[in-house]
Amino acid sequence: MAICEILIYPDERLKTVCAPVATLDATVDALIQNLVDTMLASGHSVGVAAPQIGDLRRVAVVDVSRSKLGRDNHHGLLTMINPEIISRSGQKVMREGCMSVPDYTGNVTRSEEIVVEFRDRDGSERVIHATGFEAVAIQHELDHLDGFLFLDRVSSLKTDVFRRKG
Amino acid sequence: MPHYALTIIGRDRPGIVTEVTEILFKLGCNIADSSSTLLGGQYAMIQIISHPSIDSTEELAAAFAPLEASGLSAFVRRIEPEKLQKQSIGGEIYMISVYGSDKPGIVYRVAKELSERQVNITDLNTKLVGSEARPVYVMMLEAVLPESIDEAELTRVLMALQGELQVDITIRSITPVEL
């Protein structure tokens, strides 16, 4: 469909709580395709959430299978409509970078394991148990649906936020 | 827009940042990138600054000359526009910590092993800690690996150096995950 421009903070759409998808229609399918195309086009991205391309609906895609950290533990391409984390455990810290906050990276503590419930692209209800990097990526993308960036999750500007060098 | 590198250093006291940035503000300079810290009692500022019209290193340097009277040394260097472009620093990023009893050449030997393999140091801090009787040298650096060297090879090289210098060296990846 289309590779979309990624919105960059301080675009206020990135700080908006997105609305649930009411009915699965062609516009939702088109949105998912745009998210997948945009994710693939960026090369290194493992996920994109709808608000990052300016669509304020609760839709996100994640695919860690192409990355070194995720290739041995993943569910392939996840296309998630109205996703909810229904259970979480453990802790894992990773230094996260986000296409919408390009100049900085940050150490974020997230749940090591999560159970996520969502409606898939074909309309089916799915519940998956994700761990490790895939779990971190899902939590990062789902945060976008609530208007949270990784900067909202770091505990210290002094020790957890890093400027990208260049 | 002309860009300059501005370096200021002098014995630390309250007010240095104010004095320097007042000059920058009154000139109409923009601070594009900067880092400042206290090193051995000296406050050191390094800034990349730009100005819409001042096109002379001498003219800019003259504006900072009065700082000498308050014990600060200022140095201005012009950055040629073609060298201003940010280079994208690709590759895996590692934090390398080196510490051990103080001896000459720790920084040099580590840096040499890295540069010989085209490993780019992007951040470096060193400190002398411990007691006067038993000084301990600590160095922490961030480095970007080119594709020609991987973590295993870097580890092998630094472990050999660890034995030779009798210091402790640890390596850990700090490459951000791109989400």
PDB file of N, CA and C in Angstrom, chain A residues 61-158:
ATOM      1  N   VAL A  61       1.899  -3.121  14.685  1.00  0.00           N
ATOM      2  CA  VAL A  61       2.513  -4.322  14.128  1.00  0.00           C
ATOM      3  C   VAL A  61       3.892  -4.512  14.766  1.00  0.00           C
ATOM      4  N   VAL A  62       4.264  -5.770  14.969  1.00  0.00           N
ATOM      5  CA  VAL A  62       5.572  -6.109  15.536  1.00  0.00           C
ATOM      6  C   VAL A  62       6.090  -7.330  14.786  1.00  0.00           C
ATOM      7  N   ASP A  63       7.384  -7.302  14.454  1.00  0.00           N
ATOM      8  CA  ASP A  63       8.012  -8.487  13.876  1.00  0.00           C
ATOM      9  C   ASP A  63       9.490  -8.462  14.247  1.00  0.00           C
ATOM     10  N   VAL A  64       9.849  -9.281  15.225  1.00  0.00           N
ATOM     11  CA  VAL A  64      11.260  -9.291  15.667  1.00  0.00           C
ATOM     12  C   VAL A  64      12.049 -10.407  14.983  1.00  0.00           C
ATOM     13  N   SER A  65      11.388 -11.143  14.076  1.00  0.00           N
ATOM     14  CA  SER A  65      12.043 -12.331  13.510  1.00  0.00           C
ATOM     15  C   SER A  65      13.252 -11.987  12.650  1.00  0.00           C
ATOM     16  N   ARG A  66      13.323 -10.753  12.149  1.00  0.00           N
ATOM     17  CA  ARG A  66      14.443 -10.384  11.285  1.00  0.00           C
ATOM     18  C   ARG A  66      15.613  -9.807  12.073  1.00  0.00           C
ATOM     19  N   SER A  67      15.445  -9.639  13.391  1.00  0.00           N
ATOM     20  CA  SER A  67      16.529  -9.032  14.157  1.00  0.00           C
ATOM     21  C   SER A  67      17.326 -10.090  14.899  1.00  0.00           C
ATOM     22  N   LYS A  68      18.588  -9.779  15.156  1.00  0.00           N
ATOM     23  CA  LYS A  68      19.492 -10.722  15.802  1.00  0.00           C
ATOM     24  C   LYS A  68      18.952 -11.133  17.170  1.00  0.00           C
ATOM     25  N   LEU A  69      18.401 -10.148  17.893  1.00  0.00           N
ATOM     26  CA  LEU A  69      17.949 -10.439  19.261  1.00  0.00           C
ATOM     27  C   LEU A  69      16.665 -11.264  19.293  1.00  0.00           C
ATOM     28  N   GLY A  70      15.883 -11.203  18.205  1.00  0.00           N
ATOM     29  CA  GLY A  70      14.578 -11.834  18.251  1.00  0.00           C
ATOM     30  C   GLY A  70      14.423 -13.075  17.389  1.00  0.00           C
ATOM     31  N   ARG A  71      15.418 -13.368  16.575  1.00  0.00           N
ATOM     32  CA  ARG A  71      15.188 -14.383  15.543  1.00  0.00           C
ATOM     33  C   ARG A  71      15.008 -15.796  16.088  1.00  0.00           C
ATOM     34  N   ASP A  72      15.456 -16.049  17.318  1.00  0.00           N
ATOM     35  CA  ASP A  72      15.295 -17.397  17.869  1.00  0.00           C
ATOM     36  C   ASP A  72      14.065 -17.523  18.763  1.00  0.00           C
ATOM     37  N   ASN A  73      13.331 -16.451  18.930  1.00  0.00           N
ATOM     38  CA  ASN A  73      12.206 -16.479  19.867  1.00  0.00           C
ATOM     39  C   ASN A  73      11.169 -15.451  19.433  1.00  0.00           C
ATOM     40  N   HIS A  74      10.219 -15.899  18.588  1.00  0.00           N
ATOM     41  CA  HIS A  74       9.255 -14.918  18.071  1.00  0.00           C
ATOM     42  C   HIS A  74       7.996 -15.594  17.539  1.00  0.00           C
ATOM     43  N   HIS A  75       6.995 -14.766  17.297  1.00  0.00           N
ATOM     44  CA  HIS A  75       5.745 -15.236  16.710  1.00  0.00           C
ATOM     45  C   HIS A  75       5.597 -14.745  15.272  1.00  0.00           C
ATOM     46  N   GLY A  76       6.713 -14.365  14.642  1.00  0.00           N
ATOM     47  CA  GLY A  76       6.626 -13.853  13.275  1.00  0.00           C
ATOM     48  C   GLY A  76       5.979 -12.481  13.256  1.00  0.00           C
ATOM     49  N   LEU A  77       5.295 -12.189  12.174  1.00  0.00           N
ATOM     50  CA  LEU A  77       4.645 -10.881  12.058  1.00  0.00           C
ATOM     51  C   LEU A  77       3.358 -10.874  12.874  1.00  0.00           C
ATOM     52  N   LEU A  78       3.292  -9.944  13.821  1.00  0.00           N
ATOM     53  CA  LEU A  78       2.086  -9.783  14.645  1.00  0.00           C
ATOM     54  C   LEU A  78       1.348  -8.538  14.177  1.00  0.00           C
ATOM     55  N   THR A  79       0.102  -8.702  13.780  1.00  0.00           N
ATOM     56  CA  THR A  79      -0.724  -7.557  13.394  1.00  0.00           C
ATOM     57  C   THR A  79      -1.825  -7.459  14.438  1.00  0.00           C
ATOM     58  N   MET A  80      -1.732  -6.441  15.288  1.00  0.00           N
ATOM     59  CA  MET A  80      -2.552  -6.397  16.510  1.00  0.00           C
ATOM     60  C   MET A  80      -3.562  -5.255  16.479  1.00  0.00           C
ATOM     61  N   ILE A  81      -4.826  -5.634  16.612  1.00  0.00           N
ATOM     62  CA  ILE A  81      -5.911  -4.650  16.683  1.00  0.00           C
ATOM     63  C   ILE A  81      -6.463  -4.696  18.107  1.00  0.00           C
ATOM     64  N   ASN A  82      -6.631  -3.541  18.712  1.00  0.00           N
ATOM     65  CA  ASN A  82      -7.100  -3.433  20.103  1.00  0.00           C
ATOM     66  C   ASN A  82      -6.339  -4.355  21.065  1.00  0.00           C
ATOM     67  N   PRO A  83      -5.021  -4.327  21.019  1.00  0.00           N
ATOM     68  CA  PRO A  83      -4.266  -5.247  21.895  1.00  0.00           C
ATOM     69  C   PRO A  83      -4.334  -4.835  23.365  1.00  0.00           C
ATOM     70  N   GLU A  84      -4.321  -5.851  24.231  1.00  0.00           N
ATOM     71  CA  GLU A  84      -4.291  -5.611  25.686  1.00  0.00           C
ATOM     72  C   GLU A  84      -3.298  -6.589  26.288  1.00  0.00           C
ATOM     73  N   ILE A  85      -2.470  -6.083  27.183  1.00  0.00           N
ATOM     74  CA  ILE A  85      -1.597  -6.989  27.943  1.00  0.00           C
ATOM     75  C   ILE A  85      -2.408  -7.460  29.146  1.00  0.00           C
ATOM     76  N   ILE A  86      -2.645  -8.779  29.224  1.00  0.00           N
ATOM     77  CA  ILE A  86      -3.519  -9.263  30.291  1.00  0.00           C
ATOM     78  C   ILE A  86      -2.739  -9.898  31.432  1.00  0.00           C
ATOM     79  N   SER A  87      -1.445 -10.096  31.225  1.00  0.00           N
ATOM     80  CA  SER A  87      -0.636 -10.651  32.300  1.00  0.00           C
ATOM     81  C   SER A  87       0.818 -10.299  32.027  1.00  0.00           C
ATOM     82  N   ARG A  88       1.553 -10.036  33.091  1.00  0.00           N
ATOM     83  CA  ARG A  88       2.973  -9.718  32.906  1.00  0.00           C
ATOM     84  C   ARG A  88       3.785 -10.197  34.093  1.00  0.00           C
ATOM     85  N   SER A  89       5.051 -10.543  33.841  1.00  0.00           N
ATOM     86  CA  SER A  89       5.929 -10.946  34.940  1.00  0.00           C
ATOM     87  C   SER A  89       7.385 -10.695  34.564  1.00  0.00           C
ATOM     88  N   GLY A  90       8.212 -10.660  35.595  1.00  0.00           N
ATOM     89  CA  GLY A  90       9.651 -10.493  35.395  1.00  0.00           C
ATOM     90  C   GLY A  90      10.027  -9.077  35.004  1.00  0.00           C
ATOM     91  N   GLN A  91      11.326  -8.851  34.912  1.00  0.00           N
ATOM     92  CA  GLN A  91      11.837  -7.539  34.542  1.00  0.00           C
ATOM     93  C   GLN A  91      12.993  -7.694  33.573  1.00  0.00           C
ATOM     94  N   LYS A  92      13.063  -6.776  32.635  1.00  0.00           N
ATOM     95  CA  LYS A  92      14.155  -6.808  31.673  1.00  0.00           C
ATOM     96  C   LYS A  92      14.475  -5.370  31.290  1.00  0.00           C
ATOM     97  N   VAL A  93      15.763  -5.021  31.319  1.00  0.00           N
ATOM     98  CA  VAL A  93      16.176  -3.672  30.932  1.00  0.00           C
ATOM     99  C   VAL A  93      16.845  -3.742  29.567  1.00  0.00           C
ATOM    100  N   MET A  94      16.405  -2.908  28.646  1.00  0.00           N
ATOM    101  CA  MET A  94      17.092  -2.803  27.356  1.00  0.00           C
ATOM    102  C   MET A  94      17.265  -1.325  27.027  1.00  0.00           C
ATOM    103  N   ARG A  95      18.299  -1.017  26.263  1.00  0.00           N
ATOM    104  CA  ARG A  95      18.453   0.357  25.799  1.00  0.00           C
ATOM    105  C   ARG A  95      17.629   0.495  24.520  1.00  0.00           C
ATOM    106  N   GLU A  96      16.569   1.267  24.593  1.00  0.00           N
ATOM    107  CA  GLU A  96      15.622   1.350  23.486  1.00  0.00           C
ATOM    108  C   GLU A  96      15.852   2.597  22.642  1.00  0.00           C
ATOM    109  N   GLY A  97      15.661   2.417  21.349  1.00  0.00           N
ATOM    110  CA  GLY A  97      15.640   3.554  20.434  1.00  0.00           C
ATOM    111  C   GLY A  97      14.294   3.556  19.743  1.00  0.00           C
ATOM    112  N   CYS A  98      13.820   4.723  19.330  1.00  0.00           N
ATOM    113  CA  CYS A  98      12.486   4.817  18.733  1.00  0.00           C
ATOM    114  C   CYS A  98      12.570   5.748  17.528  1.00  0.00           C
ATOM    115  N   MET A  99      11.948   5.368  16.424  1.00  0.00           N
ATOM    116  CA  MET A  99      11.995   6.206  15.219  1.00  0.00           C
ATOM    117  C   MET A  99      11.326   7.558  15.450  1.00  0.00           C
ATOM    118  N   SER A 100      10.429   7.627  16.439  1.00  0.00           N
ATOM    119  CA  SER A 100       9.743   8.894  16.704  1.00  0.00           C
ATOM    120  C   SER A 100      10.525   9.801  17.656  1.00  0.00           C
ATOM    121  N   VAL A 101      11.601   9.267  18.241  1.00  0.00           N
ATOM    122  CA  VAL A 101      12.479  10.061  19.119  1.00  0.00           C
ATOM    123  C   VAL A 101      13.906   9.800  18.640  1.00  0.00           C
ATOM    124  N   PRO A 102      14.254  10.325  17.452  1.00  0.00           N
ATOM    125  CA  PRO A 102      15.456   9.832  16.778  1.00  0.00           C
ATOM    126  C   PRO A 102      16.789  10.183  17.440  1.00  0.00           C
ATOM    127  N   ASP A 103      16.842  11.240  18.232  1.00  0.00           N
ATOM    128  CA  ASP A 103      18.151  11.692  18.713  1.00  0.00           C
ATOM    129  C   ASP A 103      18.606  11.048  20.015  1.00  0.00           C
ATOM    130  N   TYR A 104      17.696  10.315  20.658  1.00  0.00           N
ATOM    131  CA  TYR A 104      18.031   9.785  21.972  1.00  0.00           C
ATOM    132  C   TYR A 104      17.751   8.293  22.063  1.00  0.00           C
ATOM    133  N   THR A 105      18.408   7.636  23.008  1.00  0.00           N
ATOM    134  CA  THR A 105      18.062   6.258  23.360  1.00  0.00           C
ATOM    135  C   THR A 105      17.935   6.231  24.880  1.00  0.00           C
ATOM    136  N   GLY A 106      17.258   5.205  25.411  1.00  0.00           N
ATOM    137  CA  GLY A 106      17.065   5.192  26.854  1.00  0.00           C
ATOM    138  C   GLY A 106      16.982   3.792  27.418  1.00  0.00           C
ATOM    139  N   ASN A 107      17.479   3.633  28.633  1.00  0.00           N
ATOM    140  CA  ASN A 107      17.363   2.350  29.326  1.00  0.00           C
ATOM    141  C   ASN A 107      15.966   2.249  29.939  1.00  0.00           C
ATOM    142  N   VAL A 108      15.212   1.247  29.514  1.00  0.00           N
ATOM    143  CA  VAL A 108      13.847   1.094  29.985  1.00  0.00           C
ATOM    144  C   VAL A 108      13.683  -0.287  30.611  1.00  0.00           C
ATOM    145  N   THR A 109      13.043  -0.313  31.789  1.00  0.00           N
ATOM    146  CA  THR A 109      12.726  -1.583  32.436  1.00  0.00           C
ATOM    147  C   THR A 109      11.320  -1.992  32.027  1.00  0.00           C
ATOM    148  N   ARG A 110      11.183  -3.176  31.471  1.00  0.00           N
ATOM    149  CA  ARG A 110       9.857  -3.664  31.070  1.00  0.00           C
ATOM    150  C   ARG A 110       9.677  -5.089  31.577  1.00  0.00           C
ATOM    151  N   SER A 111       8.448  -5.600  31.414  1.00  0.00           N
ATOM    152  CA  SER A 111       8.196  -6.975  31.831  1.00  0.00           C
ATOM    153  C   SER A 111       8.931  -7.939  30.895  1.00  0.00           C
ATOM    154  N   GLU A 112       9.489  -8.971  31.486  1.00  0.00           N
ATOM    155  CA  GLU A 112      10.247  -9.970  30.715  1.00  0.00           C
ATOM    156  C   GLU A 112       9.305 -10.893  29.938  1.00  0.00           C
ATOM    157  N   GLU A 113       8.121 -11.149  30.534  1.00  0.00           N
ATOM    158  CA  GLU A 113       7.140 -12.025  29.882  1.00  0.00           C
ATOM    159  C   GLU A 113       5.778 -11.357  29.936  1.00  0.00           C
ATOM    160  N   ILE A 114       5.055 -11.448  28.834  1.00  0.00           N
ATOM    161  CA  ILE A 114       3.701 -10.894  28.822  1.00  0.00           C
ATOM    162  C   ILE A 114       2.750 -11.843  28.086  1.00  0.00           C
ATOM    163  N   VAL A 115       1.479 -11.729  28.439  1.00  0.00           N
ATOM    164  CA  VAL A 115       0.429 -12.393  27.666  1.00  0.00           C
ATOM    165  C   VAL A 115      -0.403 -11.270  27.040  1.00  0.00           C
ATOM    166  N   VAL A 116      -0.524 -11.319  25.719  1.00  0.00           N
ATOM    167  CA  VAL A 116      -1.230 -10.261  24.993  1.00  0.00           C
ATOM    168  C   VAL A 116      -2.444 -10.845  24.280  1.00  0.00           C
ATOM    169  N   GLU A 117      -3.541 -10.117  24.416  1.00  0.00           N
ATOM    170  CA  GLU A 117      -4.781 -10.514  23.756  1.00  0.00           C
ATOM    171  C   GLU A 117      -5.049  -9.458  22.677  1.00  0.00           C
ATOM    172  N   PHE A 118      -5.387  -9.895  21.481  1.00  0.00           N
ATOM    173  CA  PHE A 118      -5.701  -8.911  20.430  1.00  0.00           C
ATOM    174  C   PHE A 118      -6.531  -9.560  19.334  1.00  0.00           C
ATOM    175  N   ARG A 119      -7.090  -8.705  18.499  1.00  0.00           N
ATOM    176  CA  ARG A 119      -7.802  -9.195  17.321  1.00  0.00           C
ATOM    177  C   ARG A 119      -6.812  -9.143  16.159  1.00  0.00           C
ATOM    178  N   ASP A 120      -6.735 -10.228  15.423  1.00  0.00           N
ATOM    179  CA  ASP A 120      -5.770 -10.296  14.323  1.00  0.00           C
ATOM    180  C   ASP A 120      -6.366  -9.655  13.071  1.00  0.00           C
ATOM    181  N   ARG A 121      -5.519  -9.531  12.079  1.00  0.00           N
ATOM    182  CA  ARG A 121      -5.929  -8.873  10.831  1.00  0.00           C
ATOM    183  C   ARG A 121      -7.149  -9.557  10.192  1.00  0.00           C
ATOM    184  N   ASP A 122      -7.193 -10.893  10.327  1.00  0.00           N
ATOM    185  CA  ASP A 122      -8.316 -11.636   9.724  1.00  0.00           C
ATOM    186  C   ASP A 122      -9.551 -11.640  10.619  1.00  0.00           C
ATOM    187  N   GLY A 123      -9.480 -10.943  11.739  1.00  0.00           N
ATOM    188  CA  GLY A 123     -10.646 -10.847  12.616  1.00  0.00           C
ATOM    189  C   GLY A 123     -10.641 -11.842  13.755  1.00  0.00           C
ATOM    190  N   SER A 124      -9.724 -12.808  13.721  1.00  0.00           N
ATOM    191  CA  SER A 124      -9.712 -13.826  14.776  1.00  0.00           C
ATOM    192  C   SER A 124      -9.165 -13.259  16.083  1.00  0.00           C
ATOM    193  N   GLU A 125      -9.655 -13.805  17.201  1.00  0.00           N
ATOM    194  CA  GLU A 125      -9.133 -13.408  18.514  1.00  0.00           C
ATOM    195  C   GLU A 125      -7.877 -14.215  18.786  1.00  0.00           C
ATOM    196  N   ARG A 126      -6.809 -13.563  19.213  1.00  0.00           N
ATOM    197  CA  ARG A 126      -5.578 -14.297  19.523  1.00  0.00           C
ATOM    198  C   ARG A 126      -5.086 -13.928  20.900  1.00  0.00           C
ATOM    199  N   VAL A 127      -4.469 -14.907  21.542  1.00  0.00           N
ATOM    200  CA  VAL A 127      -3.786 -14.657  22.806  1.00  0.00           C
ATOM    201  C   VAL A 127      -2.401 -15.279  22.674  1.00  0.00           C
ATOM    202  N   ILE A 128      -1.376 -14.479  22.847  1.00  0.00           N
ATOM    203  CA  ILE A 128      -0.021 -15.041  22.738  1.00  0.00           C
ATOM    204  C   ILE A 128       0.771 -14.744  24.003  1.00  0.00           C
ATOM    205  N   HIS A 129       1.739 -15.632  24.255  1.00  0.00           N
ATOM    206  CA  HIS A 129       2.676 -15.466  25.366  1.00  0.00           C
ATOM    207  C   HIS A 129       4.018 -15.081  24.748  1.00  0.00           C
ATOM    208  N   ALA A 130       4.452 -13.870  25.005  1.00  0.00           N
ATOM    209  CA  ALA A 130       5.710 -13.398  24.415  1.00  0.00           C
ATOM    210  C   ALA A 130       6.743 -13.187  25.516  1.00  0.00           C
ATOM    211  N   THR A 131       8.004 -13.464  25.186  1.00  0.00           N
ATOM    212  CA  THR A 131       9.078 -13.297  26.169  1.00  0.00           C
ATOM    213  C   THR A 131      10.247 -12.567  25.530  1.00  0.00           C
ATOM    214  N   GLY A 132      11.131 -12.069  26.389  1.00  0.00           N
ATOM    215  CA  GLY A 132      12.390 -11.488  25.923  1.00  0.00           C
ATOM    216  C   GLY A 132      12.197 -10.270  25.038  1.00  0.00           C
ATOM    217  N   PHE A 133      12.979 -10.226  23.980  1.00  0.00           N
ATOM    218  CA  PHE A 133      12.984  -9.050  23.107  1.00  0.00           C
ATOM    219  C   PHE A 133      11.607  -8.818  22.476  1.00  0.00           C
ATOM    220  N   GLU A 134      10.932  -9.921  22.091  1.00  0.00           N
ATOM    221  CA  GLU A 134       9.608  -9.753  21.482  1.00  0.00           C
ATOM    222  C   GLU A 134       8.640  -9.090  22.480  1.00  0.00           C
ATOM    223  N   ALA A 135       8.722  -9.510  23.742  1.00  0.00           N
ATOM    224  CA  ALA A 135       7.853  -8.920  24.767  1.00  0.00           C
ATOM    225  C   ALA A 135       8.161  -7.427  24.939  1.00  0.00           C
ATOM    226  N   VAL A 136       9.442  -7.074  24.910  1.00  0.00           N
ATOM    227  CA  VAL A 136       9.835  -5.665  25.039  1.00  0.00           C
ATOM    228  C   VAL A 136       9.300  -4.857  23.859  1.00  0.00           C
ATOM    229  N   ALA A 137       9.458  -5.421  22.652  1.00  0.00           N
ATOM    230  CA  ALA A 137       9.008  -4.707  21.449  1.00  0.00           C
ATOM    231  C   ALA A 137       7.489  -4.486  21.485  1.00  0.00           C
ATOM    232  N   ILE A 138       6.747  -5.503  21.912  1.00  0.00           N
ATOM    233  CA  ILE A 138       5.285  -5.362  21.986  1.00  0.00           C
ATOM    234  C   ILE A 138       4.916  -4.270  23.000  1.00  0.00           C
ATOM    235  N   GLN A 139       5.564  -4.291  24.164  1.00  0.00           N
ATOM    236  CA  GLN A 139       5.249  -3.286  25.186  1.00  0.00           C
ATOM    237  C   GLN A 139       5.561  -1.878  24.697  1.00  0.00           C
ATOM    238  N   HIS A 140       6.674  -1.747  23.957  1.00  0.00           N
ATOM    239  CA  HIS A 140       7.055  -0.436  23.416  1.00  0.00           C
ATOM    240  C   HIS A 140       5.990   0.062  22.433  1.00  0.00           C
ATOM    241  N   GLU A 141       5.542  -0.819  21.525  1.00  0.00           N
ATOM    242  CA  GLU A 141       4.548  -0.398  20.522  1.00  0.00           C
ATOM    243  C   GLU A 141       3.188  -0.123  21.174  1.00  0.00           C
ATOM    244  N   LEU A 142       2.807  -0.961  22.141  1.00  0.00           N
ATOM    245  CA  LEU A 142       1.512  -0.747  22.790  1.00  0.00           C
ATOM    246  C   LEU A 142       1.512   0.540  23.611  1.00  0.00           C
ATOM    247  N   ASP A 143       2.674   0.908  24.136  1.00  0.00           N
ATOM    248  CA  ASP A 143       2.781   2.191  24.832  1.00  0.00           C
ATOM    249  C   ASP A 143       2.390   3.347  23.911  1.00  0.00           C
ATOM    250  N   HIS A 144       2.788   3.248  22.630  1.00  0.00           N
ATOM    251  CA  HIS A 144       2.439   4.312  21.674  1.00  0.00           C
ATOM    252  C   HIS A 144       0.920   4.514  21.611  1.00  0.00           C
ATOM    253  N   LEU A 145       0.153   3.424  21.792  1.00  0.00           N
ATOM    254  CA  LEU A 145      -1.311   3.530  21.682  1.00  0.00           C
ATOM    255  C   LEU A 145      -1.904   4.305  22.861  1.00  0.00           C
ATOM    256  N   ASP A 146      -1.117   4.425  23.936  1.00  0.00           N
ATOM    257  CA  ASP A 146      -1.572   5.197  25.096  1.00  0.00           C
ATOM    258  C   ASP A 146      -0.845   6.537  25.204  1.00  0.00           C
ATOM    259  N   GLY A 147      -0.108   6.887  24.150  1.00  0.00           N
ATOM    260  CA  GLY A 147       0.582   8.171  24.165  1.00  0.00           C
ATOM    261  C   GLY A 147       1.849   8.189  24.995  1.00  0.00           C
ATOM    262  N   PHE A 148       2.399   6.992  25.246  1.00  0.00           N
ATOM    263  CA  PHE A 148       3.653   6.928  26.012  1.00  0.00           C
ATOM    264  C   PHE A 148       4.831   6.694  25.084  1.00  0.00           C
ATOM    265  N   LEU A 149       5.901   7.434  25.323  1.00  0.00           N
ATOM    266  CA  LEU A 149       7.162   7.202  24.623  1.00  0.00           C
ATOM    267  C   LEU A 149       8.138   6.599  25.625  1.00  0.00           C
ATOM    268  N   PHE A 150       9.270   6.053  25.134  1.00  0.00           N
ATOM    269  CA  PHE A 150      10.202   5.441  26.097  1.00  0.00           C
ATOM    270  C   PHE A 150      10.690   6.475  27.110  1.00  0.00           C
ATOM    271  N   LEU A 151      10.655   7.757  26.701  1.00  0.00           N
ATOM    272  CA  LEU A 151      11.090   8.809  27.635  1.00  0.00           C
ATOM    273  C   LEU A 151      10.191   8.868  28.866  1.00  0.00           C
ATOM    274  N   ASP A 152       8.941   8.384  28.723  1.00  0.00           N
ATOM    275  CA  ASP A 152       8.029   8.347  29.870  1.00  0.00           C
ATOM    276  C   ASP A 152       8.343   7.184  30.794  1.00  0.00           C
ATOM    277  N   ARG A 153       9.180   6.277  30.354  1.00  0.00           N
ATOM    278  CA  ARG A 153       9.449   5.051  31.116  1.00  0.00           C
ATOM    279  C   ARG A 153      10.822   5.023  31.766  1.00  0.00           C
ATOM    280  N   VAL A 154      11.697   5.975  31.417  1.00  0.00           N
ATOM    281  CA  VAL A 154      13.026   5.947  32.029  1.00  0.00           C
ATOM    282  C   VAL A 154      12.944   6.494  33.449  1.00  0.00           C
ATOM    283  N   SER A 155      13.831   6.022  34.305  1.00  0.00           N
ATOM    284  CA  SER A 155      13.756   6.488  35.680  1.00  0.00           C
ATOM    285  C   SER A 155      14.677   7.667  35.953  1.00  0.00           C
ATOM    286  N   SER A 156      15.669   7.890  35.098  1.00  0.00           N
ATOM    287  CA  SER A 156      16.568   9.014  35.353  1.00  0.00           C
ATOM    288  C   SER A 156      17.105   9.583  34.052  1.00  0.00           C
ATOM    289  N   LEU A 157      16.997  10.886  33.909  1.00  0.00           N
ATOM    290  CA  LEU A 157      17.539  11.536  32.710  1.00  0.00           C
ATOM    291  C   LEU A 157      19.059  11.444  32.714  1.00  0.00           C
ATOM    292  N   LYS A 158      19.620  11.453  33.916  1.00  0.00           N
ATOM    293  CA  LYS A 158      21.072  11.485  34.025  1.00  0.00           C
ATOM    294  C   LYS A 158      21.717  10.135  33.695  1.00  0.00           C
TER     295      LYS A 158
END
